[in-house]
Amino acid sequence: MIKSYLLNQTFNLQSLRQSQVLGSVIKNTASLSTTSLFGTDGIRGCVGVNKLLNSSLALQVGFWAGQVLRANSMQLAPVILGQDSRNSSDMLSTALSEGLTAAGVEVWNLGLCPTPAVAHLTSISGAMAGIMISASHNPPEDNGIKFFGAEGTKLSTLVQAQIEARIRGRWEGNDIVVSNSQFLGKQYYRPELVTQYIKSVRKPFESKINLHQMRIVLDLAWGAAVNTAPEIFQAMGAEVITLHDIPDGDRINVNCGSTHLAKLQQAVKEHQADLGFAFDGDADRVMAVDSQGQVVDGDYILYFWGQALRQQQMLPNDTIVSTVMANLGFENAWVKSRGRLIRTPVGDRHVHSKMGELGATLGGEQSGHILCPHYAVSGDGVLTALHLSTLVKQSGTSLTQMLAQSFQTYPQLLKNVRVKDPERRLNWQECEPLQKAIAEAETAMGNEGRILVRPSGTEPLIRVMVEAINMDLAQHWSDVLVDCTEKHLAVLQ
């Protein structure tokens, strides 16, 4: 129906504004909020007819992205499209593909796959861009649309702004005209390409080491890695035990995966495994646990991987890039070893940008999103898990012993306050009572603690993080700041 409407139409800004099918969505989208559609990791929100993410918006995102990509590309090339297991992913994929092909773009649809598969395949195939439909670690009712440029890295904010300007009807320039069916694109289903991604993950390790005699538990979160992670670890020789290992859009990330580690910890102990890994819904990040159930987050992974790269003389200036969430214990230990830790705002886009600026080869987030351009163009939870497993095997010890010889973290509490009003959420710094409470806490803790308050870039939350030399201090000031945030910002909801 949509394709028949688009067929033989002359597409420009004026015709879309006048269209009863598409023009109303421009108006509705613009009226939702004055804030950007694109957050820290693409367009993300709850899915539904009266929600931000729906088929009408996805259709427009696809069409205008196709227009922008064609205008910015030296040659016409395909766009690679992948998705996670959410119930809404099929709908968004169909709408995006309709929009892209209406703009004259060829689409290669991978189907269910990890986000890093889209990034990798985009980087090696000559594609104009890659698009992943996923809300990462968010609950099943959410979804998202995130873009990758031709190099497999996140699409630039400038290009995102160009797409959004067209969606909102603010673009006054000329666009490519699609005048008849001859210039419409086609969609091809290409799941076989995911095999190339699997080979790329295994390749750096196959000639160096195998994981024979290692028992590893994988929590696949009912998500995008169910068909790839077990195959990769089994091919490397590991004995693999899987949890939540079928694609299930009703249960993706629900009490499992990288944000809910209890079931993984239990399984590792029950099966007497060497270690376990939990991925998020789109498998671009990972959290680990050792044989005792101790959590090994991104800070520890960066520390271990940094040591290995340093020994191989592959870590320029002994520099690791992380975010403001990195634990003080990690920073102090790395600096003590004569390393340098550079902090950025939260978000892998910021980490990647700073790494490029400094020429750094290792960076990431405490949440388990690790970037290492020696091995991949984007964060890859399965690749990171394989690296940590290899480091443990090469050490001749256990992950538990490696932890004992690394560093002690400062107690760190992270609490979320739901603030639905985007204006209140994004302008939280204008709340005088909260600023006063933060100043009081910082004065009281001095050099023995840190405070970080920030709006989430992916959810309607304000995140309050308090880190202190002991748990009592962290708990006290966390309670004070959360109470203040709820009282003054989370009102009238």
PDB file of C-alpha atoms in Angstrom, residues 88-267:
ATOM      1  CA  SER A  88       8.352  -4.397  17.112  1.00  0.00           C
ATOM      2  CA  SER A  89      11.583  -4.939  15.166  1.00  0.00           C
ATOM      3  CA  ASP A  90       9.908  -6.583  12.180  1.00  0.00           C
ATOM      4  CA  MET A  91       7.469  -3.694  11.839  1.00  0.00           C
ATOM      5  CA  LEU A  92      10.179  -1.049  12.061  1.00  0.00           C
ATOM      6  CA  SER A  93      12.389  -2.997   9.654  1.00  0.00           C
ATOM      7  CA  THR A  94       9.598  -3.170   7.071  1.00  0.00           C
ATOM      8  CA  ALA A  95       8.813   0.538   7.375  1.00  0.00           C
ATOM      9  CA  LEU A  96      12.456   1.585   7.213  1.00  0.00           C
ATOM     10  CA  SER A  97      13.036  -0.574   4.163  1.00  0.00           C
ATOM     11  CA  GLU A  98       9.956   0.890   2.462  1.00  0.00           C
ATOM     12  CA  GLY A  99      11.271   4.392   3.061  1.00  0.00           C
ATOM     13  CA  LEU A 100      14.787   3.597   1.913  1.00  0.00           C
ATOM     14  CA  THR A 101      13.683   1.874  -1.276  1.00  0.00           C
ATOM     15  CA  ALA A 102      11.278   4.737  -1.994  1.00  0.00           C
ATOM     16  CA  ALA A 103      14.319   7.012  -1.877  1.00  0.00           C
ATOM     17  CA  GLY A 104      16.013   4.840  -4.480  1.00  0.00           C
ATOM     18  CA  VAL A 105      18.284   2.930  -2.078  1.00  0.00           C
ATOM     19  CA  GLU A 106      19.027  -0.801  -2.198  1.00  0.00           C
ATOM     20  CA  VAL A 107      18.616  -2.564   1.157  1.00  0.00           C
ATOM     21  CA  TRP A 108      20.457  -5.683   2.318  1.00  0.00           C
ATOM     22  CA  ASN A 109      18.436  -7.092   5.199  1.00  0.00           C
ATOM     23  CA  LEU A 110      20.419  -9.332   7.555  1.00  0.00           C
ATOM     24  CA  GLY A 111      17.488 -10.170   9.815  1.00  0.00           C
ATOM     25  CA  LEU A 112      18.330 -11.094  13.422  1.00  0.00           C
ATOM     26  CA  CYS A 113      21.957 -10.260  14.213  1.00  0.00           C
ATOM     27  CA  PRO A 114      24.147  -8.396  16.737  1.00  0.00           C
ATOM     28  CA  THR A 115      24.700  -4.676  16.261  1.00  0.00           C
ATOM     29  CA  PRO A 116      28.456  -5.185  15.639  1.00  0.00           C
ATOM     30  CA  ALA A 117      27.588  -7.473  12.713  1.00  0.00           C
ATOM     31  CA  VAL A 118      25.871  -4.533  11.009  1.00  0.00           C
ATOM     32  CA  ALA A 119      28.845  -2.263  11.742  1.00  0.00           C
ATOM     33  CA  HIS A 120      31.420  -4.784  10.490  1.00  0.00           C
ATOM     34  CA  LEU A 121      29.576  -5.725   7.327  1.00  0.00           C
ATOM     35  CA  THR A 122      28.946  -2.076   6.506  1.00  0.00           C
ATOM     36  CA  SER A 123      32.667  -1.362   6.819  1.00  0.00           C
ATOM     37  CA  ILE A 124      33.782  -4.151   4.461  1.00  0.00           C
ATOM     38  CA  SER A 125      30.993  -4.201   1.860  1.00  0.00           C
ATOM     39  CA  GLY A 126      31.149  -0.724   0.376  1.00  0.00           C
ATOM     40  CA  ALA A 127      27.687   0.061   1.764  1.00  0.00           C
ATOM     41  CA  MET A 128      26.634   3.687   2.203  1.00  0.00           C
ATOM     42  CA  ALA A 129      25.492   3.043   5.768  1.00  0.00           C
ATOM     43  CA  GLY A 130      24.228   0.488   8.232  1.00  0.00           C
ATOM     44  CA  ILE A 131      21.082   0.613  10.348  1.00  0.00           C
ATOM     45  CA  MET A 132      20.375  -1.467  13.446  1.00  0.00           C
ATOM     46  CA  ILE A 133      16.906  -1.750  14.942  1.00  0.00           C
ATOM     47  CA  SER A 134      17.390  -2.271  18.653  1.00  0.00           C
ATOM     48  CA  ALA A 135      16.985  -0.605  22.023  1.00  0.00           C
ATOM     49  CA  SER A 136      20.063  -2.343  23.402  1.00  0.00           C
ATOM     50  CA  HIS A 137      19.521  -3.103  27.120  1.00  0.00           C
ATOM     51  CA  ASN A 138      16.094  -1.412  27.308  1.00  0.00           C
ATOM     52  CA  PRO A 139      12.902  -3.390  28.101  1.00  0.00           C
ATOM     53  CA  PRO A 140      10.869  -5.190  25.395  1.00  0.00           C
ATOM     54  CA  GLU A 141       8.367  -2.387  24.840  1.00  0.00           C
ATOM     55  CA  ASP A 142      11.143  -0.034  23.710  1.00  0.00           C
ATOM     56  CA  ASN A 143      13.023  -0.035  20.447  1.00  0.00           C
ATOM     57  CA  GLY A 144      15.479   2.126  18.553  1.00  0.00           C
ATOM     58  CA  ILE A 145      16.996   3.003  15.210  1.00  0.00           C
ATOM     59  CA  LYS A 146      20.743   3.574  15.141  1.00  0.00           C
ATOM     60  CA  PHE A 147      22.881   4.415  12.153  1.00  0.00           C
ATOM     61  CA  PHE A 148      26.427   3.584  11.137  1.00  0.00           C
ATOM     62  CA  GLY A 149      28.431   5.422   8.497  1.00  0.00           C
ATOM     63  CA  ALA A 150      30.233   3.726   5.614  1.00  0.00           C
ATOM     64  CA  GLU A 151      33.274   3.038   7.845  1.00  0.00           C
ATOM     65  CA  GLY A 152      31.148   1.116  10.346  1.00  0.00           C
ATOM     66  CA  THR A 153      31.380   3.798  13.013  1.00  0.00           C
ATOM     67  CA  LYS A 154      28.465   5.841  14.358  1.00  0.00           C
ATOM     68  CA  LEU A 155      26.919   8.186  11.809  1.00  0.00           C
ATOM     69  CA  SER A 156      28.121  11.750  12.324  1.00  0.00           C
ATOM     70  CA  THR A 157      25.944  14.165  14.270  1.00  0.00           C
ATOM     71  CA  LEU A 158      25.941  16.460  11.225  1.00  0.00           C
ATOM     72  CA  VAL A 159      24.369  13.808   8.995  1.00  0.00           C
ATOM     73  CA  GLN A 160      21.896  12.910  11.753  1.00  0.00           C
ATOM     74  CA  ALA A 161      20.923  16.580  11.964  1.00  0.00           C
ATOM     75  CA  GLN A 162      20.383  16.672   8.194  1.00  0.00           C
ATOM     76  CA  ILE A 163      18.035  13.682   8.412  1.00  0.00           C
ATOM     77  CA  GLU A 164      16.108  15.174  11.317  1.00  0.00           C
ATOM     78  CA  ALA A 165      15.747  18.562   9.626  1.00  0.00           C
ATOM     79  CA  ARG A 166      13.979  16.874   6.727  1.00  0.00           C
ATOM     80  CA  ILE A 167      11.751  14.812   8.998  1.00  0.00           C
ATOM     81  CA  ARG A 168      10.646  17.938  10.850  1.00  0.00           C
ATOM     82  CA  GLY A 169      10.114  19.881   7.639  1.00  0.00           C
ATOM     83  CA  ARG A 170      12.890  22.371   8.328  1.00  0.00           C
ATOM     84  CA  TRP A 171      14.978  21.627   5.257  1.00  0.00           C
ATOM     85  CA  GLU A 172      14.918  24.289   2.558  1.00  0.00           C
ATOM     86  CA  GLY A 173      17.389  22.751   0.110  1.00  0.00           C
ATOM     87  CA  ASN A 174      16.927  20.411  -2.818  1.00  0.00           C
ATOM     88  CA  ASP A 175      16.732  16.645  -2.619  1.00  0.00           C
ATOM     89  CA  ILE A 176      17.103  13.837  -5.104  1.00  0.00           C
ATOM     90  CA  VAL A 177      13.911  13.245  -7.043  1.00  0.00           C
ATOM     91  CA  VAL A 178      12.462   9.751  -7.368  1.00  0.00           C
ATOM     92  CA  SER A 179      10.085  10.165 -10.288  1.00  0.00           C
ATOM     93  CA  ASN A 180       9.116   6.634 -11.320  1.00  0.00           C
ATOM     94  CA  SER A 181       9.538   2.960 -10.545  1.00  0.00           C
ATOM     95  CA  GLN A 182      12.760   2.738 -12.517  1.00  0.00           C
ATOM     96  CA  PHE A 183      14.583   4.570  -9.740  1.00  0.00           C
ATOM     97  CA  LEU A 184      13.068   2.771  -6.748  1.00  0.00           C
ATOM     98  CA  GLY A 185      15.410   0.605  -4.725  1.00  0.00           C
ATOM     99  CA  LYS A 186      14.998  -3.072  -3.902  1.00  0.00           C
ATOM    100  CA  GLN A 187      15.343  -5.070  -0.714  1.00  0.00           C
ATOM    101  CA  TYR A 188      17.351  -8.313  -0.595  1.00  0.00           C
ATOM    102  CA  TYR A 189      17.319 -10.717   2.354  1.00  0.00           C
ATOM    103  CA  ARG A 190      21.000 -11.468   3.088  1.00  0.00           C
ATOM    104  CA  PRO A 191      21.310 -13.461   6.363  1.00  0.00           C
ATOM    105  CA  GLU A 192      24.222 -15.429   4.912  1.00  0.00           C
ATOM    106  CA  LEU A 193      26.413 -12.331   5.308  1.00  0.00           C
ATOM    107  CA  VAL A 194      26.386 -12.810   9.088  1.00  0.00           C
ATOM    108  CA  THR A 195      28.751 -15.760   8.520  1.00  0.00           C
ATOM    109  CA  GLN A 196      31.397 -13.260   7.410  1.00  0.00           C
ATOM    110  CA  TYR A 197      30.977 -11.409  10.707  1.00  0.00           C
ATOM    111  CA  ILE A 198      31.378 -14.655  12.679  1.00  0.00           C
ATOM    112  CA  LYS A 199      34.610 -15.425  10.836  1.00  0.00           C
ATOM    113  CA  SER A 200      35.943 -11.929  11.533  1.00  0.00           C
ATOM    114  CA  VAL A 201      35.398 -12.347  15.288  1.00  0.00           C
ATOM    115  CA  ARG A 202      37.209 -15.682  15.399  1.00  0.00           C
ATOM    116  CA  LYS A 203      40.082 -14.809  13.073  1.00  0.00           C
ATOM    117  CA  PRO A 204      42.399 -12.937  15.540  1.00  0.00           C
ATOM    118  CA  PHE A 205      42.410 -15.912  17.927  1.00  0.00           C
ATOM    119  CA  GLU A 206      42.357 -19.076  15.820  1.00  0.00           C
ATOM    120  CA  SER A 207      46.096 -19.245  15.185  1.00  0.00           C
ATOM    121  CA  LYS A 208      47.085 -18.148  18.693  1.00  0.00           C
ATOM    122  CA  ILE A 209      45.070 -20.014  21.297  1.00  0.00           C
ATOM    123  CA  ASN A 210      41.983 -22.121  21.848  1.00  0.00           C
ATOM    124  CA  LEU A 211      39.589 -22.411  24.758  1.00  0.00           C
ATOM    125  CA  HIS A 212      39.768 -26.183  25.228  1.00  0.00           C
ATOM    126  CA  GLN A 213      39.078 -27.330  28.809  1.00  0.00           C
ATOM    127  CA  MET A 214      37.267 -24.067  29.595  1.00  0.00           C
ATOM    128  CA  ARG A 215      33.622 -24.219  30.648  1.00  0.00           C
ATOM    129  CA  ILE A 216      31.830 -20.971  29.865  1.00  0.00           C
ATOM    130  CA  VAL A 217      28.241 -19.880  30.531  1.00  0.00           C
ATOM    131  CA  LEU A 218      26.640 -17.443  28.082  1.00  0.00           C
ATOM    132  CA  ASP A 219      23.533 -15.430  28.972  1.00  0.00           C
ATOM    133  CA  LEU A 220      22.116 -14.401  25.591  1.00  0.00           C
ATOM    134  CA  ALA A 221      19.244 -12.295  26.991  1.00  0.00           C
ATOM    135  CA  TRP A 222      16.710 -13.741  24.508  1.00  0.00           C
ATOM    136  CA  GLY A 223      18.308 -11.327  22.057  1.00  0.00           C
ATOM    137  CA  ALA A 224      20.457 -10.745  19.004  1.00  0.00           C
ATOM    138  CA  ALA A 225      23.395 -13.021  19.882  1.00  0.00           C
ATOM    139  CA  VAL A 226      21.479 -16.295  20.224  1.00  0.00           C
ATOM    140  CA  ASN A 227      22.665 -17.586  16.835  1.00  0.00           C
ATOM    141  CA  THR A 228      26.216 -16.240  16.880  1.00  0.00           C
ATOM    142  CA  ALA A 229      27.835 -16.250  20.334  1.00  0.00           C
ATOM    143  CA  PRO A 230      27.429 -19.993  21.064  1.00  0.00           C
ATOM    144  CA  GLU A 231      28.747 -20.918  17.612  1.00  0.00           C
ATOM    145  CA  ILE A 232      31.823 -18.709  18.059  1.00  0.00           C
ATOM    146  CA  PHE A 233      32.733 -20.030  21.507  1.00  0.00           C
ATOM    147  CA  GLN A 234      32.142 -23.651  20.532  1.00  0.00           C
ATOM    148  CA  ALA A 235      34.308 -23.201  17.438  1.00  0.00           C
ATOM    149  CA  MET A 236      37.077 -21.937  19.727  1.00  0.00           C
ATOM    150  CA  GLY A 237      36.908 -25.171  21.712  1.00  0.00           C
ATOM    151  CA  ALA A 238      35.035 -24.072  24.806  1.00  0.00           C
ATOM    152  CA  GLU A 239      32.387 -26.140  26.551  1.00  0.00           C
ATOM    153  CA  VAL A 240      29.402 -23.791  26.308  1.00  0.00           C
ATOM    154  CA  ILE A 241      26.330 -23.614  28.529  1.00  0.00           C
ATOM    155  CA  THR A 242      23.660 -21.180  27.359  1.00  0.00           C
ATOM    156  CA  LEU A 243      20.910 -19.263  29.141  1.00  0.00           C
ATOM    157  CA  HIS A 244      17.960 -17.439  27.533  1.00  0.00           C
ATOM    158  CA  ASP A 245      19.115 -18.780  24.197  1.00  0.00           C
ATOM    159  CA  ILE A 246      16.218 -18.306  21.779  1.00  0.00           C
ATOM    160  CA  PRO A 247      15.025 -15.021  20.242  1.00  0.00           C
ATOM    161  CA  ASP A 248      12.050 -13.897  22.323  1.00  0.00           C
ATOM    162  CA  GLY A 249      10.648 -10.402  21.874  1.00  0.00           C
ATOM    163  CA  ASP A 250       8.461 -10.672  24.981  1.00  0.00           C
ATOM    164  CA  ARG A 251      11.386 -11.440  27.284  1.00  0.00           C
ATOM    165  CA  ILE A 252      14.434  -9.709  25.789  1.00  0.00           C
ATOM    166  CA  ASN A 253      16.511  -8.257  28.670  1.00  0.00           C
ATOM    167  CA  VAL A 254      13.825  -9.165  31.255  1.00  0.00           C
ATOM    168  CA  ASN A 255      15.654 -10.206  34.430  1.00  0.00           C
ATOM    169  CA  CYS A 256      18.583 -11.411  32.361  1.00  0.00           C
ATOM    170  CA  GLY A 257      21.454 -10.169  30.250  1.00  0.00           C
ATOM    171  CA  SER A 258      24.103  -7.591  31.085  1.00  0.00           C
ATOM    172  CA  THR A 259      21.898  -5.551  33.433  1.00  0.00           C
ATOM    173  CA  HIS A 260      20.610  -8.520  35.494  1.00  0.00           C
ATOM    174  CA  LEU A 261      23.451 -10.859  36.428  1.00  0.00           C
ATOM    175  CA  ALA A 262      21.914 -12.966  39.217  1.00  0.00           C
ATOM    176  CA  LYS A 263      20.933 -15.911  36.984  1.00  0.00           C
ATOM    177  CA  LEU A 264      24.332 -15.955  35.307  1.00  0.00           C
ATOM    178  CA  GLN A 265      26.096 -15.903  38.676  1.00  0.00           C
ATOM    179  CA  GLN A 266      23.958 -18.806  39.863  1.00  0.00           C
ATOM    180  CA  ALA A 267      24.536 -20.835  36.691  1.00  0.00           C
TER     181      ALA A 267
END
